[in-house]
């Protein structure tokens, strides 16, 4: 039975985090290994379309689009700093299969905290476009109407997604226009959570069992990636400061970055006095900005009657 190093554990946690939080890939993201402090405000850069200009006296330089206008700067507060701490002494005593399960569970709860913090902001205050639907009457026509409303309000038509709760998902699966092989053939897989692809113009509609009602009877949310902006950073590392000042450190750190997404996590290794148990803390700082005046056209809420 092999002993995992902290770097290997952190790498496995990062990989499990990506697999357990596919929703994050539908957001606009700024994932970085830069250091930051909790409650620090940064600017999220949201892509904008350029404008068409008339050919004029200065030729093709007439009515040129200012490069600064190609991105919309949205302030984002890094207001979340959470962690998961793993007992390395206990972990290394487990079988390889149980080790992987424990690491995967740690990644899941951390990833879920990131997703839930964003979904909590899908409110009427942040997205004014919405409709009320009786859940029992939810069907493919509901999706068709959501698509039309997103298109007409100015959403990005090439990148539309949906998040739905389990009641909404159950109603959709009762519609043969969605599940019949003569139409979309969206039969559930061995994963209990329902995922629809290519239905009514949406690339993906995903069931999320913990989708929040947000005290507004929220049932579903349809959107393009601009609707939810997520930024992650690494917390400032005090061990580096201690080393620069010649102060003995009581912990060591390691960071791992996913080369594809840029998502980074910080690992802090420390030993508990007395028991001499060794621990690895996996931590990340993040913040989200959801909807608002400038991005109101990117989302569409459905609430229940």
Coordinates of N, CA and C in Angstrom, one line a residue, residues 27-238:
X27 N -19.8 28.5 -16.2 CA -19.7 29.9 -15.7 C -18.6 30.6 -16.5
X28 N -18.6 32.0 -16.4 CA -17.4 32.8 -16.8 C -16.4 32.7 -15.6
X29 N -15.2 32.3 -15.9 CA -14.3 32.1 -14.8 C -13.0 32.9 -15.0
X30 N -12.4 33.2 -13.8 CA -11.1 33.8 -13.7 C -10.4 33.0 -12.6
X31 N -9.8 31.9 -13.0 CA -9.2 31.0 -12.0 C -7.7 31.2 -12.0
X32 N -7.1 31.6 -10.9 CA -5.7 32.0 -10.9 C -5.0 31.5 -9.7
X33 N -3.6 31.4 -9.8 CA -2.8 31.1 -8.6 C -2.2 32.3 -8.0
X34 N -2.7 33.5 -8.4 CA -2.3 34.7 -7.7 C -2.8 34.7 -6.3
X35 N -2.0 35.4 -5.4 CA -2.4 35.5 -4.0 C -3.3 36.7 -3.8
X36 N -4.2 36.5 -2.8 CA -5.2 37.5 -2.5 C -5.6 37.4 -1.1
X37 N -6.4 38.4 -0.6 CA -6.9 38.4 0.7 C -8.4 38.3 0.7
X38 N -9.0 37.7 1.7 CA -10.5 37.7 1.7 C -11.1 39.1 1.7
X39 N -12.2 39.2 1.0 CA -12.9 40.5 0.8 C -12.2 41.5 -0.1
X40 N -11.1 41.0 -0.8 CA -10.5 41.9 -1.8 C -11.4 42.0 -3.0
X41 N -11.5 43.2 -3.6 CA -12.3 43.4 -4.8 C -11.4 43.3 -6.0
X42 N -11.8 42.5 -7.0 CA -11.1 42.4 -8.3 C -12.1 42.7 -9.4
X43 N -11.6 42.8 -10.6 CA -12.4 43.1 -11.7 C -12.6 41.8 -12.6
X44 N -13.8 41.3 -12.8 CA -14.0 40.2 -13.7 C -14.2 40.9 -15.1
X45 N -13.6 40.3 -16.1 CA -13.7 40.8 -17.5 C -14.6 39.9 -18.3
X46 N -15.8 40.5 -18.7 CA -16.8 39.8 -19.4 C -16.7 40.2 -20.9
X47 N -16.6 39.2 -21.8 CA -16.4 39.5 -23.2 C -17.7 40.2 -23.8
X48 N -17.5 41.2 -24.6 CA -18.5 41.9 -25.2 C -18.3 41.9 -26.8
X49 N -19.4 42.0 -27.5 CA -19.3 42.0 -29.0 C -18.9 43.4 -29.4
X50 N -18.0 43.5 -30.5 CA -17.7 44.8 -31.0 C -18.8 45.4 -31.9
X51 N -18.7 46.6 -32.2 CA -19.7 47.3 -33.0 C -19.3 47.4 -34.5
X52 N -20.3 47.5 -35.4 CA -20.0 47.7 -36.8 C -19.9 49.2 -37.1
X53 N -18.9 49.7 -37.7 CA -18.8 51.1 -38.0 C -18.9 51.4 -39.5
X54 N -19.2 52.6 -39.8 CA -19.3 53.1 -41.2 C -17.9 53.4 -41.7
X55 N -17.7 53.1 -43.0 CA -16.4 53.5 -43.6 C -16.5 55.0 -43.8
X56 N -15.5 55.7 -43.3 CA -15.5 57.2 -43.3 C -14.3 57.8 -43.9
X57 N -14.0 59.1 -43.5 CA -12.9 59.9 -44.0 C -11.6 59.3 -43.7
X58 N -11.5 58.6 -42.6 CA -10.2 57.9 -42.2 C -10.2 56.5 -42.6
X59 N -11.0 56.1 -43.6 CA -11.0 54.7 -44.1 C -11.4 53.8 -43.0
X60 N -10.6 52.7 -42.9 CA -11.0 51.6 -41.9 C -10.7 52.0 -40.5
X61 N -10.1 53.2 -40.3 CA -9.9 53.7 -38.9 C -11.1 54.5 -38.5
X62 N -12.0 54.8 -39.3 CA -13.2 55.5 -38.9 C -14.1 54.6 -38.1
X63 N -14.6 55.2 -37.0 CA -15.6 54.5 -36.2 C -15.1 53.1 -35.7
X64 N -13.8 53.1 -35.4 CA -13.2 51.9 -34.9 C -13.7 51.6 -33.4
X65 N -13.8 50.3 -33.1 CA -14.2 50.0 -31.8 C -13.0 50.1 -30.8
X66 N -13.2 50.8 -29.7 CA -12.2 50.9 -28.7 C -12.0 49.5 -28.1
X67 N -10.7 49.1 -28.0 CA -10.4 47.8 -27.4 C -10.9 47.6 -26.0
X68 N -11.0 48.7 -25.3 CA -11.4 48.6 -23.9 C -12.9 48.2 -23.8
X69 N -13.7 48.5 -24.9 CA -15.1 48.2 -24.9 C -15.4 46.8 -25.2
X70 N -14.4 46.0 -25.6 CA -14.6 44.6 -25.9 C -14.8 43.8 -24.6
X71 N -14.5 44.3 -23.5 CA -14.7 43.6 -22.2 C -15.4 44.5 -21.3
X72 N -16.4 43.9 -20.6 CA -17.1 44.6 -19.5 C -16.5 44.3 -18.2
X73 N -16.0 45.3 -17.5 CA -15.4 45.1 -16.2 C -16.5 45.1 -15.1
X74 N -16.6 43.9 -14.4 CA -17.6 43.7 -13.4 C -16.9 43.5 -12.0
X75 N -17.1 44.4 -11.0 CA -16.4 44.2 -9.8 C -16.9 42.9 -9.1
X76 N -15.9 42.2 -8.5 CA -16.2 40.9 -7.9 C -15.4 40.9 -6.6
X77 N -16.1 40.6 -5.5 CA -15.5 40.5 -4.2 C -15.2 39.1 -3.8
X78 N -13.9 38.8 -3.4 CA -13.5 37.5 -3.0 C -13.9 37.3 -1.5
X79 N -15.2 37.0 -1.4 CA -15.8 37.0 0.0 C -15.9 35.6 0.6
X80 N -15.3 34.6 -0.1 CA -15.4 33.2 0.4 C -14.0 32.7 0.6
X81 N -13.7 32.2 1.8 CA -12.4 31.6 2.1 C -12.7 30.3 3.0
X82 N -12.7 29.2 2.3 CA -13.1 27.9 3.0 C -12.0 26.9 2.8
X83 N -12.1 25.9 3.6 CA -11.1 24.8 3.5 C -11.6 23.5 3.9
X84 N -10.9 22.4 3.5 CA -11.2 21.1 4.0 C -9.9 20.5 4.6
X85 N -9.9 20.0 5.8 CA -8.7 19.5 6.4 C -8.8 18.0 6.5
X86 N -7.7 17.3 6.1 CA -7.6 15.9 6.0 C -6.6 15.4 7.0
X87 N -6.9 14.4 7.8 CA -5.9 13.7 8.7 C -5.0 12.8 7.9
X88 N -3.8 13.2 7.6 CA -2.9 12.4 6.8 C -2.5 11.1 7.5
X89 N -2.4 11.1 8.8 CA -2.0 9.9 9.5 C -3.1 8.8 9.3
X90 N -4.3 9.3 9.4 CA -5.5 8.3 9.2 C -5.6 7.9 7.8
X91 N -5.4 8.9 6.9 CA -5.6 8.6 5.4 C -4.6 7.6 5.0
X92 N -3.3 7.7 5.4 CA -2.3 6.8 4.9 C -2.5 5.4 5.5
X93 N -3.4 5.2 6.5 CA -3.6 3.9 7.1 C -4.7 3.2 6.3
X94 N -5.4 3.9 5.4 CA -6.5 3.3 4.6 C -6.0 2.6 3.4
X95 N -6.9 1.7 2.9 CA -6.6 1.1 1.6 C -6.6 2.2 0.5
X96 N -6.0 1.8 -0.7 CA -6.0 2.8 -1.8 C -7.4 3.2 -2.2
X97 N -8.3 2.3 -2.2 CA -9.7 2.6 -2.6 C -10.3 3.6 -1.7
X98 N -10.1 3.3 -0.4 CA -10.7 4.2 0.6 C -10.0 5.6 0.6
X99 N -8.8 5.6 0.3 CA -8.0 6.9 0.2 C -8.7 7.7 -0.9
X100 N -8.9 7.1 -2.0 CA -9.4 7.8 -3.2 C -10.8 8.4 -2.8
X101 N -11.6 7.5 -2.1 CA -13.0 8.0 -1.8 C -12.9 9.2 -0.8
X102 N -12.0 9.1 0.2 CA -11.9 10.2 1.1 C -11.5 11.5 0.5
X103 N -10.5 11.4 -0.4 CA -10.0 12.6 -1.2 C -11.2 13.1 -2.1
X104 N -11.9 12.2 -2.7 CA -13.0 12.7 -3.6 C -14.1 13.4 -2.8
X105 N -14.4 12.8 -1.6 CA -15.4 13.5 -0.8 C -15.0 14.9 -0.3
X106 N -13.7 15.0 0.0 CA -13.2 16.4 0.4 C -13.3 17.3 -0.8
X107 N -13.0 16.9 -2.0 CA -13.1 17.8 -3.2 C -14.6 18.1 -3.4
X108 N -15.5 17.1 -3.2 CA -16.9 17.4 -3.5 C -17.5 18.5 -2.6
X109 N -17.2 18.4 -1.3 CA -17.8 19.4 -0.4 C -17.2 20.8 -0.6
X110 N -15.9 20.9 -1.0 CA -15.3 22.1 -1.3 C -15.9 22.7 -2.6
X111 N -16.1 21.9 -3.6 CA -16.6 22.3 -4.9 C -18.1 22.7 -4.7
X112 N -18.8 21.9 -3.9 CA -20.2 22.2 -3.7 C -20.4 23.6 -3.0
X113 N -19.5 23.9 -2.1 CA -19.5 25.2 -1.5 C -19.4 26.4 -2.5
X114 N -18.5 26.2 -3.5 CA -18.3 27.2 -4.5 C -19.5 27.3 -5.3
X115 N -20.1 26.2 -5.8 CA -21.3 26.3 -6.6 C -22.5 26.9 -5.9
X116 N -22.7 26.4 -4.6 CA -23.9 26.9 -3.9 C -23.8 28.4 -3.6
X117 N -22.6 28.9 -3.4 CA -22.4 30.4 -3.1 C -22.9 31.2 -4.3
X118 N -22.7 30.7 -5.5 CA -23.1 31.4 -6.7 C -24.6 31.3 -6.9
X119 N -25.1 30.0 -6.8 CA -26.6 29.8 -7.0 C -27.4 30.6 -6.0
X120 N -26.9 30.9 -4.8 CA -27.7 31.6 -3.8 C -28.0 33.0 -4.3
X121 N -27.3 33.5 -5.3 CA -27.4 34.9 -5.8 C -28.4 35.0 -7.0
X122 N -29.0 33.8 -7.4 CA -29.9 33.9 -8.5 C -31.3 34.3 -8.0
X123 N -31.4 35.6 -7.9 CA -32.6 36.2 -7.3 C -33.3 37.2 -8.2
X124 N -34.5 37.7 -7.9 CA -35.2 38.7 -8.7 C -34.4 40.0 -8.7
X125 N -33.6 40.3 -7.6 CA -32.9 41.5 -7.6 C -31.7 41.5 -8.6
X126 N -31.2 40.3 -9.0 CA -30.1 40.2 -9.9 C -30.6 39.9 -11.4
X127 N -31.8 39.3 -11.5 CA -32.3 38.9 -12.8 C -33.8 39.3 -12.9
X128 N -34.1 40.3 -13.6 CA -35.5 40.7 -13.7 C -36.4 39.9 -14.6
X129 N -35.7 39.2 -15.6 CA -36.5 38.4 -16.6 C -36.9 37.1 -16.0
X130 N -38.2 36.8 -15.9 CA -38.6 35.6 -15.2 C -40.1 35.3 -15.6
X131 N -40.5 34.1 -15.3 CA -41.9 33.7 -15.4 C -42.3 32.7 -14.4
X132 N -43.6 32.6 -14.1 CA -44.1 31.7 -13.1 C -44.7 30.5 -13.8
X133 N -44.4 29.3 -13.5 CA -44.8 28.1 -14.1 C -45.3 27.1 -13.0
X134 N -46.4 26.5 -13.3 CA -46.9 25.4 -12.4 C -46.0 24.2 -12.7
X135 N -45.4 23.7 -11.6 CA -44.4 22.6 -11.9 C -45.1 21.4 -12.6
X136 N -46.3 21.1 -12.2 CA -47.0 19.9 -12.8 C -47.2 20.1 -14.3
X137 N -47.2 21.3 -14.8 CA -47.4 21.6 -16.2 C -46.1 21.9 -16.9
X138 N -45.0 21.6 -16.3 CA -43.7 21.9 -16.9 C -43.4 20.8 -18.0
X139 N -43.0 21.2 -19.2 CA -42.8 20.3 -20.2 C -41.8 20.9 -21.3
X140 N -41.7 20.3 -22.4 CA -40.8 20.8 -23.5 C -41.3 22.2 -23.9
X141 N -42.5 22.5 -23.8 CA -43.0 23.9 -24.2 C -42.4 24.9 -23.2
X142 N -42.2 24.5 -22.0 CA -41.6 25.4 -21.0 C -40.2 25.8 -21.4
X143 N -39.5 24.8 -21.9 CA -38.1 25.0 -22.4 C -38.1 25.9 -23.6
X144 N -39.0 25.6 -24.5 CA -39.1 26.4 -25.7 C -39.4 27.9 -25.4
X145 N -40.2 28.1 -24.4 CA -40.5 29.5 -24.1 C -39.3 30.2 -23.4
X146 N -38.6 29.4 -22.6 CA -37.4 29.9 -21.9 C -36.3 30.3 -23.0
X147 N -36.1 29.4 -24.0 CA -35.2 29.7 -25.1 C -35.6 31.0 -25.8
X148 N -36.9 31.1 -26.2 CA -37.3 32.3 -26.9 C -37.1 33.6 -26.1
X149 N -37.4 33.5 -24.8 CA -37.2 34.7 -24.0 C -35.7 35.1 -23.9
X150 N -34.9 34.1 -23.7 CA -33.4 34.4 -23.7 C -32.9 35.0 -25.0
X151 N -33.4 34.5 -26.1 CA -32.9 35.0 -27.4 C -33.4 36.4 -27.6
X152 N -34.7 36.7 -27.3 CA -35.2 38.0 -27.5 C -34.7 39.1 -26.6
X153 N -34.3 38.7 -25.4 CA -33.7 39.6 -24.4 C -32.3 39.9 -24.7
X154 N -31.6 39.1 -25.5 CA -30.2 39.5 -25.9 C -29.2 38.5 -25.4
X155 N -29.5 37.3 -24.9 CA -28.5 36.4 -24.4 C -27.7 35.9 -25.6
X156 N -26.5 35.2 -25.2 CA -25.6 34.7 -26.2 C -26.3 33.4 -26.7
X157 N -26.8 33.4 -27.9 CA -27.6 32.3 -28.5 C -26.7 31.0 -28.7
X158 N -25.4 31.1 -28.8 CA -24.6 29.9 -29.1 C -24.2 29.2 -27.8
X159 N -24.5 29.7 -26.7 CA -24.1 29.1 -25.4 C -25.2 29.2 -24.4
X160 N -26.2 28.4 -24.5 CA -27.3 28.5 -23.5 C -27.3 27.2 -22.7
X161 N -27.5 27.4 -21.4 CA -27.6 26.3 -20.4 C -28.7 26.4 -19.5
X162 N -29.0 25.3 -18.8 CA -30.1 25.4 -17.8 C -29.7 24.6 -16.5
X163 N -30.2 25.1 -15.4 CA -30.0 24.4 -14.1 C -31.5 24.3 -13.5
X164 N -31.8 23.1 -13.1 CA -33.2 22.8 -12.7 C -33.2 22.0 -11.4
X165 N -34.3 22.2 -10.6 CA -34.3 21.3 -9.4 C -35.0 20.0 -9.8
X166 N -35.1 19.1 -8.8 CA -35.5 17.7 -9.1 C -37.0 17.6 -9.4
X167 N -37.8 18.5 -8.9 CA -39.2 18.5 -9.3 C -39.4 18.9 -10.7
X168 N -38.7 19.9 -11.1 CA -38.7 20.4 -12.5 C -38.2 19.3 -13.4
X169 N -37.1 18.6 -13.0 CA -36.6 17.6 -13.8 C -37.5 16.4 -14.0
X170 N -38.2 16.0 -12.9 CA -39.2 15.0 -13.0 C -40.3 15.3 -14.0
X171 N -40.8 16.5 -13.9 CA -41.8 16.9 -14.9 C -41.4 16.8 -16.3
X172 N -40.1 17.2 -16.6 CA -39.6 17.2 -18.0 C -39.5 15.7 -18.5
X173 N -39.1 14.8 -17.6 CA -38.9 13.4 -18.0 C -40.3 12.7 -18.3
X174 N -41.4 13.4 -17.9 CA -42.7 12.8 -18.2 C -43.1 13.2 -19.6
X175 N -42.5 14.1 -20.2 CA -42.8 14.6 -21.6 C -42.2 13.7 -22.6
X176 N -43.0 13.0 -23.4 CA -42.4 12.0 -24.4 C -41.7 12.8 -25.5
X177 N -42.0 14.1 -25.7 CA -41.2 14.8 -26.7 C -39.8 15.0 -26.3
X178 N -39.4 14.8 -25.0 CA -38.1 14.8 -24.6 C -37.4 13.5 -24.5
X179 N -38.2 12.5 -23.9 CA -37.6 11.2 -23.7 C -37.8 10.2 -24.8
X180 N -38.8 10.4 -25.7 CA -39.0 9.4 -26.8 C -37.8 9.4 -27.8
X181 N -37.4 8.3 -28.2 CA -36.4 8.2 -29.2 C -36.8 8.7 -30.6
X182 N -38.1 8.9 -30.8 CA -38.6 9.5 -32.0 C -38.3 11.0 -32.0
X183 N -38.0 11.6 -30.8 CA -37.8 13.0 -30.7 C -36.3 13.3 -30.2
X184 N -36.2 13.5 -28.9 CA -34.8 13.8 -28.4 C -34.2 12.6 -27.8
X185 N -34.9 11.6 -27.3 CA -34.4 10.4 -26.8 C -33.5 10.6 -25.5
X186 N -33.9 11.5 -24.7 CA -33.1 11.9 -23.5 C -33.4 10.9 -22.3
X187 N -33.1 9.7 -22.5 CA -33.3 8.7 -21.4 C -32.2 8.9 -20.3
X188 N -32.6 8.8 -19.0 CA -31.6 8.9 -17.9 C -30.5 7.8 -18.1
X189 N -29.3 8.1 -17.7 CA -28.2 7.2 -17.7 C -28.1 6.5 -16.3
X190 N -27.0 5.9 -16.1 CA -26.8 5.3 -14.7 C -26.5 6.3 -13.7
X191 N -26.3 7.6 -14.1 CA -26.2 8.7 -13.1 C -27.7 9.1 -12.8
X192 N -28.0 9.1 -11.5 CA -29.4 9.4 -11.1 C -29.8 10.8 -11.4
X193 N -28.8 11.8 -11.5 CA -29.1 13.1 -11.8 C -29.4 13.3 -13.3
X194 N -30.4 13.9 -13.7 CA -30.9 14.1 -15.1 C -30.0 15.2 -15.8
X195 N -29.5 14.8 -17.0 CA -28.8 15.8 -17.8 C -29.3 15.7 -19.2
X196 N -29.9 16.8 -19.7 CA -30.4 16.8 -21.1 C -29.5 17.6 -21.9
X197 N -29.3 17.1 -23.1 CA -28.3 17.8 -24.1 C -29.0 18.0 -25.4
X198 N -28.8 19.2 -25.9 CA -29.4 19.6 -27.2 C -30.9 19.6 -27.3
X199 N -31.5 20.0 -26.2 CA -33.0 20.1 -26.2 C -33.4 21.6 -26.2
X200 N -34.3 21.9 -27.2 CA -34.8 23.3 -27.3 C -33.8 24.4 -27.4
X201 N -32.6 24.1 -28.0 CA -31.6 25.1 -28.2 C -30.6 25.2 -27.0
X202 N -30.8 24.4 -26.0 CA -29.8 24.4 -24.9 C -28.8 23.4 -25.0
X203 N -27.5 23.8 -24.8 CA -26.4 22.8 -24.9 C -26.6 21.8 -23.9
X204 N -26.9 22.2 -22.7 CA -27.1 21.3 -21.6 C -28.0 21.8 -20.5
X205 N -28.9 21.0 -20.0 CA -29.8 21.3 -18.9 C -29.5 20.3 -17.9
X206 N -29.1 20.7 -16.7 CA -28.6 19.8 -15.7 C -29.4 19.9 -14.4
X207 N -29.8 18.8 -13.9 CA -30.5 18.7 -12.6 C -29.5 18.9 -11.5
X208 N -29.9 19.7 -10.5 CA -29.1 19.9 -9.3 C -30.0 19.7 -8.1
X209 N -29.8 18.6 -7.4 CA -30.7 18.2 -6.3 C -30.8 19.3 -5.2
X210 N -29.8 20.1 -5.0 CA -29.8 21.1 -4.0 C -30.0 22.5 -4.6
X211 N -30.6 22.6 -5.8 CA -30.8 23.9 -6.4 C -31.7 24.7 -5.4
X212 N -31.2 25.9 -5.1 CA -31.9 26.7 -4.0 C -33.1 27.4 -4.5
X213 N -34.2 27.4 -3.6 CA -35.4 28.2 -3.9 C -35.2 29.7 -3.7
X214 N -34.2 30.0 -2.9 CA -33.8 31.4 -2.5 C -35.0 32.2 -2.0
X215 N -35.9 31.6 -1.3 CA -37.0 32.2 -0.7 C -37.9 32.9 -1.8
X216 N -37.8 32.4 -3.0 CA -38.5 33.0 -4.1 C -39.2 31.9 -5.0
X217 N -39.3 30.7 -4.4 CA -39.8 29.6 -5.2 C -39.1 29.3 -6.5
X218 N -37.8 29.5 -6.5 CA -37.0 29.3 -7.7 C -37.0 27.8 -8.1
X219 N -37.3 27.5 -9.3 CA -37.4 26.1 -9.8 C -36.3 25.9 -10.8
X220 N -36.0 26.9 -11.7 CA -35.0 26.7 -12.8 C -34.4 28.0 -13.2
X221 N -33.2 27.9 -13.7 CA -32.5 29.0 -14.2 C -31.9 28.7 -15.5
X222 N -32.1 29.5 -16.6 CA -31.6 29.3 -17.9 C -30.7 30.6 -18.2
X223 N -29.5 30.3 -18.8 CA -28.6 31.4 -18.9 C -27.5 31.2 -19.9
X224 N -26.7 32.2 -20.2 CA -25.5 32.1 -20.9 C -24.3 32.3 -19.9
X225 N -23.1 31.9 -20.2 CA -22.0 32.0 -19.2 C -21.8 33.3 -18.6
X226 N -22.2 34.4 -19.2 CA -22.0 35.7 -18.6 C -22.7 35.9 -17.3
X227 N -23.8 35.1 -17.1 CA -24.7 35.3 -16.0 C -24.0 35.1 -14.6
X228 N -23.1 34.1 -14.6 CA -22.4 33.8 -13.3 C -20.9 33.9 -13.5
X229 N -20.2 34.8 -12.8 CA -18.8 35.0 -13.0 C -18.1 34.5 -11.7
X230 N -17.1 33.7 -11.8 CA -16.4 33.1 -10.7 C -15.0 33.4 -10.8
X231 N -14.4 33.9 -9.7 CA -12.9 34.1 -9.6 C -12.4 33.4 -8.4
X232 N -11.2 32.7 -8.6 CA -10.6 32.0 -7.5 C -9.1 32.6 -7.3
X233 N -8.7 32.6 -6.1 CA -7.3 33.0 -5.8 C -6.8 32.1 -4.7
X234 N -5.5 32.2 -4.4 CA -4.9 31.5 -3.3 C -4.7 32.5 -2.2
X235 N -4.9 32.0 -0.9 CA -4.7 32.9 0.2 C -3.2 33.3 0.4
X236 N -3.0 34.4 0.9 CA -1.6 34.8 1.2 C -0.9 33.7 2.1
X237 N 0.3 33.4 1.9 CA 1.0 32.3 2.5 C 1.9 32.9 3.6
X238 N 1.6 32.8 4.9 CA 2.4 33.4 6.0 C 3.7 32.6 6.2

